[in-house]
Coordinates of C-alpha atoms in Angstrom, one line a residue:
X6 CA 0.0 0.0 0.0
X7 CA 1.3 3.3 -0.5
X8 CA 2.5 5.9 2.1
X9 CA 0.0 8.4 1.1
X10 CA -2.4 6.2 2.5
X11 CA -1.3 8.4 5.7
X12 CA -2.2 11.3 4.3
X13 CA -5.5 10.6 2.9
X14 CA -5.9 9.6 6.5
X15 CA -5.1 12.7 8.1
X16 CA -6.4 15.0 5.2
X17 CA -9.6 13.4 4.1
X18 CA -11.6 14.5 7.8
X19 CA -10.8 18.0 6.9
X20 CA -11.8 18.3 3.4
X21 CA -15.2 16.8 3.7
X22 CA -15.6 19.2 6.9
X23 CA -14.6 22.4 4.2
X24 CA -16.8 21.2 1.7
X25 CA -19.5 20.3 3.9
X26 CA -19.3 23.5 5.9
X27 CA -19.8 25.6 2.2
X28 CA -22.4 23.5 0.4
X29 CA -25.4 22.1 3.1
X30 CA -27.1 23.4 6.4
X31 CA -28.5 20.1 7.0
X32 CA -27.5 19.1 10.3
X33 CA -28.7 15.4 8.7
X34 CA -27.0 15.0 5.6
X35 CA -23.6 16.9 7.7
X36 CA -24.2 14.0 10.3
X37 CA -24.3 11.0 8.1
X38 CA -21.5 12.0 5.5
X39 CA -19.4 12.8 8.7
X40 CA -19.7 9.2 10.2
X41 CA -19.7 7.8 6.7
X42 CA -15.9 9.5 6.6
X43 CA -15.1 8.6 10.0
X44 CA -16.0 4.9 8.5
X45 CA -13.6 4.9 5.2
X46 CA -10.8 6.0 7.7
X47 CA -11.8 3.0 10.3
X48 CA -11.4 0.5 7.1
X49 CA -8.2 2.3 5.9
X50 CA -6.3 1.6 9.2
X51 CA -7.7 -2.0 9.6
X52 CA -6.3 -2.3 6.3
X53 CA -2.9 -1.1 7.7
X54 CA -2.8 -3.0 10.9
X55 CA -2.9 -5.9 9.3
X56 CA -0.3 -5.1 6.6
X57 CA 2.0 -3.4 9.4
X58 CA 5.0 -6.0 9.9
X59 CA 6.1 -5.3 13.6
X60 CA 9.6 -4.2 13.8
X61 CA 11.2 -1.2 15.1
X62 CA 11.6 1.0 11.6
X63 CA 8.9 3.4 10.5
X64 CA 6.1 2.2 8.0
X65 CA 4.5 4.3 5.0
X66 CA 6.5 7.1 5.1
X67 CA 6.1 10.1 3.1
X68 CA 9.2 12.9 3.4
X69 CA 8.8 15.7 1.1
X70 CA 9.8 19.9 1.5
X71 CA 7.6 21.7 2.8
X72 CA 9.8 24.9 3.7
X73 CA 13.0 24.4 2.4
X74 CA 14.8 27.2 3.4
X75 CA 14.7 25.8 7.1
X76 CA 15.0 22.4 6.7
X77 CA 10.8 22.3 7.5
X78 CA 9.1 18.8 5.7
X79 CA 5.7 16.8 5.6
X80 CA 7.4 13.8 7.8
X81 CA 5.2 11.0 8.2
X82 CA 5.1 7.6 8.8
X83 CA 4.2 5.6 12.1
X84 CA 5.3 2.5 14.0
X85 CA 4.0 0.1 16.6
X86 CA 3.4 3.2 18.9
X87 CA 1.6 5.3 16.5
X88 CA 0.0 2.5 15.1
X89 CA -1.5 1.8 18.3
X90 CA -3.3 4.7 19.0
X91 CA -4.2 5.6 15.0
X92 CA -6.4 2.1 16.0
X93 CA -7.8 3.5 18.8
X94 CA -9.0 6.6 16.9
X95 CA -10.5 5.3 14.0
X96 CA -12.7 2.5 16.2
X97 CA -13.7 4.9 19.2
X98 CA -14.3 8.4 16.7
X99 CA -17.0 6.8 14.2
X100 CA -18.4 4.5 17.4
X101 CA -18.7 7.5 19.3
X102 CA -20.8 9.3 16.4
X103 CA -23.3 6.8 17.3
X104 CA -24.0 8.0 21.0
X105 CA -23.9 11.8 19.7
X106 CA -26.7 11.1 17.2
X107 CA -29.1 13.2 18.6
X108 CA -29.7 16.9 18.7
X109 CA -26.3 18.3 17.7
X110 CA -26.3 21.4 15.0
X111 CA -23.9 21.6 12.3
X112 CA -20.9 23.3 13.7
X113 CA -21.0 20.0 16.1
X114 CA -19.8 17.9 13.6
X115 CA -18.1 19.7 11.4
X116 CA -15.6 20.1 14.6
X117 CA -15.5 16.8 15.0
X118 CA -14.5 16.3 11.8
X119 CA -11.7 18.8 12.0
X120 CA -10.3 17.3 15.3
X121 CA -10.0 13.9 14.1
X122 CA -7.7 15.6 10.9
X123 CA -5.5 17.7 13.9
X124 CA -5.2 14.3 16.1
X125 CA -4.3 12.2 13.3
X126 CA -1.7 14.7 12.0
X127 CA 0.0 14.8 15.1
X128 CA 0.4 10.9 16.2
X129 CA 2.1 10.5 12.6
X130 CA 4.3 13.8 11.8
X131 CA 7.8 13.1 12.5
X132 CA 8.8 16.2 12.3
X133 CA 8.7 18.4 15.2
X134 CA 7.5 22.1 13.4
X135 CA 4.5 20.1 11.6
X136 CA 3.4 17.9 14.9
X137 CA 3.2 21.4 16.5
X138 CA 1.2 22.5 13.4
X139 CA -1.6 19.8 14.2
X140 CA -1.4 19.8 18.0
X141 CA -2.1 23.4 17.7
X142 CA -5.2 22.5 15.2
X143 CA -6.5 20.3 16.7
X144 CA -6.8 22.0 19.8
X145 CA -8.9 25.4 18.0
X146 CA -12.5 22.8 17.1
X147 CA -12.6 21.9 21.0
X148 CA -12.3 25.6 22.3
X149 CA -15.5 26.1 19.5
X150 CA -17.1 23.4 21.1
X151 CA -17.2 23.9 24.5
X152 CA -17.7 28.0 24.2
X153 CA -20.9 27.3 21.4
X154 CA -22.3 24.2 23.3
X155 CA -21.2 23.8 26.5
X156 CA -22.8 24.6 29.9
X157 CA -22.6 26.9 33.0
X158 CA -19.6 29.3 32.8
X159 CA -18.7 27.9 29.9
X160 CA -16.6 31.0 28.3
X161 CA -14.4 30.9 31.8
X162 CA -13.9 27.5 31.0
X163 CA -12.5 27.8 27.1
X164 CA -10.5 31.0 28.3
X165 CA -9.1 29.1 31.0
X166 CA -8.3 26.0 28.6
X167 CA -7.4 28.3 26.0
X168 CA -4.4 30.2 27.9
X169 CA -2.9 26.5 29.4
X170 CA -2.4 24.9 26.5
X171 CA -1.3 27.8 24.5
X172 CA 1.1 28.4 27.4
X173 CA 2.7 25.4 27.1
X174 CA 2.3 25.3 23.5
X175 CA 4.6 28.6 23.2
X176 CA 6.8 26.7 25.8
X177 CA 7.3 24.1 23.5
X178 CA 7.8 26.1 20.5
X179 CA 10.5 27.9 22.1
X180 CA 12.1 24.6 22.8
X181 CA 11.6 23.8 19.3
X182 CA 13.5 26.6 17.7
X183 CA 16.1 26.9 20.2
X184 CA 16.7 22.8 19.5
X185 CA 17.0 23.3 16.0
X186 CA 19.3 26.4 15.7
X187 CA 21.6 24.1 18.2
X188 CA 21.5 21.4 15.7
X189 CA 21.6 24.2 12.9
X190 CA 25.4 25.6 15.0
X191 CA 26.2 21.8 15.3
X192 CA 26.1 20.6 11.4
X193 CA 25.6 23.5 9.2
X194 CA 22.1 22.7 8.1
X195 CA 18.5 23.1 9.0
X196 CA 16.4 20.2 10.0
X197 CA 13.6 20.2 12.3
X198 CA 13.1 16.0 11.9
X199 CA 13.5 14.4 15.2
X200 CA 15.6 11.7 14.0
X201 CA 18.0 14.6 13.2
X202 CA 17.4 16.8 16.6
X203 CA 18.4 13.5 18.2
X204 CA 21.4 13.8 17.3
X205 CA 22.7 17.2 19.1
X206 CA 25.4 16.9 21.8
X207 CA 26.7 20.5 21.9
X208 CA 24.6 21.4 24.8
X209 CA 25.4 21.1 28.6
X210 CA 23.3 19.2 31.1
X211 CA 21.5 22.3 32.4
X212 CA 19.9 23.1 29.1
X213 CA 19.1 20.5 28.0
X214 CA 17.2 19.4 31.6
X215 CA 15.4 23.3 30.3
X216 CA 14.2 22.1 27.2
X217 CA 13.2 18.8 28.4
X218 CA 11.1 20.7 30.8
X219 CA 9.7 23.5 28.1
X220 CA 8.7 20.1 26.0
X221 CA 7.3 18.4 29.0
X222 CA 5.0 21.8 30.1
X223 CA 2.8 21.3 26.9
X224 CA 2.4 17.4 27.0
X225 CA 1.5 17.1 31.1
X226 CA -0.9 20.0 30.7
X227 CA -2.9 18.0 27.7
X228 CA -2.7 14.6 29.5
X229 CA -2.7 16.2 32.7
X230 CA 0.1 15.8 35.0
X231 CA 0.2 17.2 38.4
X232 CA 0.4 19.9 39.1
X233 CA -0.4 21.3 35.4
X234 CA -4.2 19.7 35.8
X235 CA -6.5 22.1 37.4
X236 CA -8.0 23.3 34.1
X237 CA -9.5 19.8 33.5
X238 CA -11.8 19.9 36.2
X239 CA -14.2 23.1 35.0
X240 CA -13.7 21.7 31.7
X241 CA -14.8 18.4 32.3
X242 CA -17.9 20.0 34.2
X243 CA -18.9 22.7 31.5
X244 CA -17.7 21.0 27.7
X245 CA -20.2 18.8 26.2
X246 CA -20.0 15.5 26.0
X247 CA -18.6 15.2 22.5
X248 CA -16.0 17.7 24.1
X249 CA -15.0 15.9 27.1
X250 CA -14.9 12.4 25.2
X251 CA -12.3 13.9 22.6
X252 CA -10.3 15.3 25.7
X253 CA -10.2 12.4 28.0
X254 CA -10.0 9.8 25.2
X255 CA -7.7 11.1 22.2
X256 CA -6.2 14.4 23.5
X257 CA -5.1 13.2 27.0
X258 CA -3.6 10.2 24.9
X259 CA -1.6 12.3 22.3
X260 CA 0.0 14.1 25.6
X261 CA 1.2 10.8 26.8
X262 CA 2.2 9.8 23.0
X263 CA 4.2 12.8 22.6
X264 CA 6.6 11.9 25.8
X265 CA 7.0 9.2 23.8
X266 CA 8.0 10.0 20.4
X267 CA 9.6 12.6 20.8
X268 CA 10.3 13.8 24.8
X269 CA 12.7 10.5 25.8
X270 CA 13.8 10.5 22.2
X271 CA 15.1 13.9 22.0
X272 CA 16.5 14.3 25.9
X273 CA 17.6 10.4 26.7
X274 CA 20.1 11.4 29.6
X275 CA 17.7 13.9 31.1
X276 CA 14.8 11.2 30.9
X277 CA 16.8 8.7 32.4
X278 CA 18.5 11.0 35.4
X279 CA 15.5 12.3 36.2
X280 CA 12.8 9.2 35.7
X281 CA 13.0 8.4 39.5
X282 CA 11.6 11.3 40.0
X283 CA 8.8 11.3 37.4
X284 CA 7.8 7.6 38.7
X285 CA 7.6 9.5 41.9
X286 CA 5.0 12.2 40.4
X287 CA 3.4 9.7 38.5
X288 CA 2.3 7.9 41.6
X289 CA 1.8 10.9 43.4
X290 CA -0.7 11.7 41.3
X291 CA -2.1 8.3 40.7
X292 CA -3.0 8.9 44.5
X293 CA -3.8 12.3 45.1
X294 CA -6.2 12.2 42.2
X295 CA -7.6 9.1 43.6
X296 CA -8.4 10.9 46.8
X297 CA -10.3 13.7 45.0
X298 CA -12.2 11.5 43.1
X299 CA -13.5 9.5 46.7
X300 CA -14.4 13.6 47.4
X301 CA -16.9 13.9 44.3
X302 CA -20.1 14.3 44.2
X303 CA -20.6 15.4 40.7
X304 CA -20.1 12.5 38.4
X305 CA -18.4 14.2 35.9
X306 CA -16.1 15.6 38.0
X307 CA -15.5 12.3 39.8
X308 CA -14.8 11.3 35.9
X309 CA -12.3 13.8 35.4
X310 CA -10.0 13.3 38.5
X311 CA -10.6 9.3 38.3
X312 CA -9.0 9.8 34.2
X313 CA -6.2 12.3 35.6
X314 CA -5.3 9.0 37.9
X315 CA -4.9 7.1 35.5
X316 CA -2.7 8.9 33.3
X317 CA -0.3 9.6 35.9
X318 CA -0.4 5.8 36.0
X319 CA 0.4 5.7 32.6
X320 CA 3.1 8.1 33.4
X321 CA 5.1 6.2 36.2
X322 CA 4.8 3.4 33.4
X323 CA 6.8 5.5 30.7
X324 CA 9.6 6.5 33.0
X325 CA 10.4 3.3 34.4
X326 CA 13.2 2.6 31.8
X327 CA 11.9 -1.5 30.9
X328 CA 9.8 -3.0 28.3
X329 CA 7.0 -3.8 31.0
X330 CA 6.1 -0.5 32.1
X331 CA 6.0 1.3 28.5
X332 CA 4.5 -1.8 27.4
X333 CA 2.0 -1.1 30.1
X334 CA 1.6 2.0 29.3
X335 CA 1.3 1.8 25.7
X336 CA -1.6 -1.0 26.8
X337 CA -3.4 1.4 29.5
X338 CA -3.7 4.0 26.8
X339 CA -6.2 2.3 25.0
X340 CA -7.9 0.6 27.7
X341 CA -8.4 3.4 29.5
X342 CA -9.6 5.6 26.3
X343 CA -12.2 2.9 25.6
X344 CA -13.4 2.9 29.3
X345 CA -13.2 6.2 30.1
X346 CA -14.4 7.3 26.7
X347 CA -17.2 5.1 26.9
X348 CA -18.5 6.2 30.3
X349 CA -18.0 9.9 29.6
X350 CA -20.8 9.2 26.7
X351 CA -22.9 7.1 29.2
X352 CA -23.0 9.4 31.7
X353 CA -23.5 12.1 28.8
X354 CA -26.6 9.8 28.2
X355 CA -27.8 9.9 31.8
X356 CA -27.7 13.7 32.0
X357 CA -30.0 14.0 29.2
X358 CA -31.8 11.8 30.1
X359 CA -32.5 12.4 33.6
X360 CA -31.2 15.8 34.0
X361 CA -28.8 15.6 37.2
X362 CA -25.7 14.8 37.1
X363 CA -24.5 14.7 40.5
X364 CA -24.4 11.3 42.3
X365 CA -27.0 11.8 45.3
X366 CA -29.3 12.6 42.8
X367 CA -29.4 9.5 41.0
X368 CA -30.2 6.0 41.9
X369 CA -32.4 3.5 40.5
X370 CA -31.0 3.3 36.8
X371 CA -30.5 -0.6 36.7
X372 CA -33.8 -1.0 36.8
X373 CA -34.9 1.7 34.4
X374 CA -32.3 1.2 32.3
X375 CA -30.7 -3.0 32.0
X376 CA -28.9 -2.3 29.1
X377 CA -27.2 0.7 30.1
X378 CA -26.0 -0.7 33.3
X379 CA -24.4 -3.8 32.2
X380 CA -22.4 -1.6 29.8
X381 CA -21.9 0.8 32.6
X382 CA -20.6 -2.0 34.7
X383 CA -18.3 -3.6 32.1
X384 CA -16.4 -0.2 31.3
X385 CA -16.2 0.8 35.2
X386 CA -14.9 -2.8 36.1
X387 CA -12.2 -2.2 33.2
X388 CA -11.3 1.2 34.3
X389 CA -10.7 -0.4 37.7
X390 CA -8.7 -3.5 36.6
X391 CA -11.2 -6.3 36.8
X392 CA -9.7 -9.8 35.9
X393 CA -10.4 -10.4 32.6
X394 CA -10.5 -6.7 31.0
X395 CA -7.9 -5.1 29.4
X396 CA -7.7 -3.0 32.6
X397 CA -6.0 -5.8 34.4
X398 CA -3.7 -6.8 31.8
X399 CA -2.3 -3.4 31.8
X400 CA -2.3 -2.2 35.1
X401 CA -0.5 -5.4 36.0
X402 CA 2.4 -4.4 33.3
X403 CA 2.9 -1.3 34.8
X404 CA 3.2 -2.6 38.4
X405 CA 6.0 -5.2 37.0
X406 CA 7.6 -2.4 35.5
X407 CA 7.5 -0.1 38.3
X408 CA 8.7 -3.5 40.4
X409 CA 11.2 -3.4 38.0
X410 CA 12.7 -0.2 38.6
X411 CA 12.0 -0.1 42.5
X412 CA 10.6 -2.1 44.9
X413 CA 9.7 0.1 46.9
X414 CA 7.8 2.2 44.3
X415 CA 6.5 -1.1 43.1
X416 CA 5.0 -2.0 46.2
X417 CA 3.2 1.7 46.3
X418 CA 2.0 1.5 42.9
X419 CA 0.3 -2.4 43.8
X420 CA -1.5 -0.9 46.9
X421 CA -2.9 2.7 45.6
X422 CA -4.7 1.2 42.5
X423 CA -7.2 -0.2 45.3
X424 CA -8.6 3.7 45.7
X425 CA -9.6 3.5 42.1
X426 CA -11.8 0.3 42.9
X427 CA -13.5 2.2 45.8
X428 CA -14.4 5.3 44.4
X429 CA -15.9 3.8 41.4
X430 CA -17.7 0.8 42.8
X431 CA -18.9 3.2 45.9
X432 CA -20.2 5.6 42.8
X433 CA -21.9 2.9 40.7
X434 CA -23.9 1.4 43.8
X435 CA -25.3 4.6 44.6
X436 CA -25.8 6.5 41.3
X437 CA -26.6 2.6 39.3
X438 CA -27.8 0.0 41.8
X439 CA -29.5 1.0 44.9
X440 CA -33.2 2.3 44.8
X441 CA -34.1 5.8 44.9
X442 CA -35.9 7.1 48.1
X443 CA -39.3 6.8 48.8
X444 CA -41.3 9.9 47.2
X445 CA -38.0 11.1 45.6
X446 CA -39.0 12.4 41.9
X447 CA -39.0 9.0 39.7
X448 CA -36.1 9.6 36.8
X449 CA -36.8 9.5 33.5
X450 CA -34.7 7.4 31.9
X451 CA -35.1 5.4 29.2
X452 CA -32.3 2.3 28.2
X453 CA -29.8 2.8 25.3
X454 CA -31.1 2.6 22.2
X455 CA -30.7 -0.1 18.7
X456 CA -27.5 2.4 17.5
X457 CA -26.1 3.5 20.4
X458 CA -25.5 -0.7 21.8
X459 CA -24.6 -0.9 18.2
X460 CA -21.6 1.7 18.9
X461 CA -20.8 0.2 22.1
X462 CA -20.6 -3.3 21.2
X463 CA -17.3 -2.8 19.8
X464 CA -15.9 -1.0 23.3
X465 CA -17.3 -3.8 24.9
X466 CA -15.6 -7.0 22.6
X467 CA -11.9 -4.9 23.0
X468 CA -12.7 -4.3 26.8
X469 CA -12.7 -8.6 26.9
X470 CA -10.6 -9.8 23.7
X471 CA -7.7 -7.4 25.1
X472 CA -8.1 -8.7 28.4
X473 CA -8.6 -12.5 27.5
X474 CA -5.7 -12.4 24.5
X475 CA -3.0 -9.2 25.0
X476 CA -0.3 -11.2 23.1
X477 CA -2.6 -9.8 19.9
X478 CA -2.2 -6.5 20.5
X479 CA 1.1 -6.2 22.5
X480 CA 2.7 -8.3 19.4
X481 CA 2.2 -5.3 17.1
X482 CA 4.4 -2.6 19.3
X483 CA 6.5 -4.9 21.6
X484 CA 9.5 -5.2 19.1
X485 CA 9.1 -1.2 18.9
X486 CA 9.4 -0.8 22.9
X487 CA 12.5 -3.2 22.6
X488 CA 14.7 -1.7 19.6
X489 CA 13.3 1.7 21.4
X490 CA 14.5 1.4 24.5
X491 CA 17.9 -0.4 23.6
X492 CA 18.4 2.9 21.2
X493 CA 17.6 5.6 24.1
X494 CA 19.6 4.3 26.4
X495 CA 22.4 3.6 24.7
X496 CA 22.6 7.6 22.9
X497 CA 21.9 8.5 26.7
X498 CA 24.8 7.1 27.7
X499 CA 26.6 8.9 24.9
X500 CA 25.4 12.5 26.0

């Protein structure tokens, strides 16, 4: 197959959004040709999964000028990590459509459209000046979103988001620029391809620890890290729910990505000096935003600190320096998109539905509503670690790996997952199981309906098949992790 398979990937979401957004008002017709495009791109990357032969070199990759002058290309290509996630975004994006069905005008979808172009473009550019191009992109449909359709102080809450991540964006840029006019002094020519910025040693220990940090400012605020995180928690609240899904479930994912590709990549020594001390925040925050989440009475908030938990978890994983604890990460990232995604939407669902969203409010939905709880359940026993779900499988990788790196640490990170279990079983049995009280106001809420199972069945089959058979999935990125981590540590040692 061609490499410009990537780019009909990453450009095709766009163009139907421009044409749609110039030749139809029908929310319908915008609605249907949206998820019909959303649908060609999930058959395109099943197409390239199965093709992609797991090894540690990049796959499909296009490398033309873009702006020659500076050494500035279209760099693209992806391997077992980026082929990962571009999975998880094509299944969970045209799923998804189908539990947003109802109700949503046509700047709704014509942002959804454009965010899926800016996610894509970022997991597979390769070079540094064009993933800042999409990360910046795709950030610009969610601010639309949540100012045009979100809820209570909902301009506060897309200023507020607005000045953190360009904050941390401009950090980054800086670290960019002043990277590449290093490499520029070093060898003569412009390049801003992070195979090339790998390769600068002119720089003492000090800056570089700088510019690891500048870097690391725009990544923890998007996944978030503590204590770059308290913008999620209004936004979370006040976004819609096509907002917070794309937040929680792709965005928070490309944070954690982008450590990846091109953080430990770019600043080996500093990543591996340092990693103690990022386990360290990892399970700091794996706690602290454990805690909050016991504290909540609003679901969604509940939601947001429970996701901020487990990326830090994901964290401690990536900076544990062994295959079992990026593997475990790499794995967490999509079982915790699909979870989390999935109950964002449900409890998107349940708001409309019943019109509360705050857990002493609720109560009585399993019998109202079957369906919906057993679908509840199986996402919230995943997101907690259940036996059997992919939760498990990944959690458990990251414990090794944390092990791995320090017992002590290891035997931190085995005990604190028990406050996820307790916050969200504690939530389900009062907001699911237990009966409301007598002459409460009876909910109305009605159980999911034919499209929206249809959407979730999918979540539901990965949430056991990745749990019952990982060797599947892990297959396709382990000989990445390997070759990866052999090659950082070895130019870390060199620097």
């Amino acid at each position: 197959m061609s490499a410009d398979i990537l780019s009909f990937i990453i450009f095709l979401p766009a163009v139907v959004a421009i044409g749609l957004l110039i030749t139809t008002r029908d929310v319908n017709t915008i609605r249907n040709i949206a998820f019909l495009t959303t649908t060609v791109i999930l058959a395109l990357v099943l197409k390239i999964y199965i093709d992609f032969e797991p090894s540690a070199g990049m796959q499909y990759v296009t490398n033309v000028a873009w702006i020659e002058t500076y050494g500035i290309n279209y760099y693209i290509g992806l391997d077992g990590f980026s082929l990962t996630i571009l999975m998880m975004i094509a299944i969970l994006i045209p799923t998804a459509y189908l539990l947003l069905w109802e109700g949503k005008t046509k700047g709704y979808w014509i942002n959804m459209l454009l965010v899926q172009s800016g996610v894509t473009g970022a997991l597979l550019s390769l070079d540094v000046i064009l993933f800042y191009f999409f990360w910046e992109v795709m950030l610009l449909p969610v601010f639309l979103m949540i100012g045009q359709y979100g809820f209570g102080d909902k301009i506060f809450t897309t200023l507020k988001v607005t000045v953190y991540t360009m904050a941390g964006s401009l950090l980054m840029l800086v670290a960019i620029i002043f990277l590449a006019v290093a490499y520029h002094n070093e060898f003569g020519v412009w390049s801003f391809a992070y195979d090339n910025l790998m390769m600068v040693k002119e720089l003492d220990n000090s800056t570089r620890v700088w510019l690891f940090l500048a870097f690391l400012a725009a990544f923890a605020i998007k996944i978030p890290l503590f204590p770059l995180h308290t913008w999620i928690m209004s936004t979370y609240k006040n976004a819609p729910t096509g907002a917070v899904f794309l937040l929680s479930s792709i965005m928070a994912k490309l944070g954690v990505y982008a450590v990846i590709r091109f953080l430990i990549p770019l600043f080996p020594d500093v990543y591996v000096e340092y990693s103690t001390y990022f386990v360290m925040l990892g399970l700091f925050g794996l706690v602290y935003f454990g805690i909050a989440a016991l504290m909540q009475d609003d679901i969604k908030r509940m939601f947001a600190y429970s996701s901020a938990s487990h990326l830090s978890f994901i964290a401690a994983g990536i900076f544990s320096l062994n295959s079992y604890g990026i593997n475990g990460a790499l794995y967490l990232i999509i079982a915790h998109a699909i979870a989390t995604g999935a109950l964002f939407l449900l409890v998107g669902v349940l708001q409309e539905q019943t019109g509360f969203k705050t857990i002493k409010d609720l109560g009585g939905i399993a019998k109202k509503a079957p369906i919906f709880t057993f679908v509840f359940a199986v996402m919230l026993f995943a997101n907690v670690g259940l036996p059997g779900t992919n939760g498990f499988v990944s959690e458990l990788l990251i414990i090794f790996g944390v092990f791995n790196f320090n017992i002590y640490l290891g035997i931190i990170a085995a005990l604190s997952v028990i406050i996820g279990a307790s916050y969200m079983l504690w939530m389900f049995q009062r907001a699911i199981l237990q009966d409301r009280p007598e002459g409460s106001v009876e909910l109305k809420m009605r159980d999911l309906k034919i499209k929206e199972i249809i959407g979730l069945i999918p979540w539901v089959v990965l949430v056991f098949v990745m749990g019952f058979y990982p060797e599947v999935f892990i297959d396709k990125f382990e000989p990445t992790v390997t070759h990866y981590l052999e090659d950082i540590l070895q130019i870390g040692a060199t620097k």
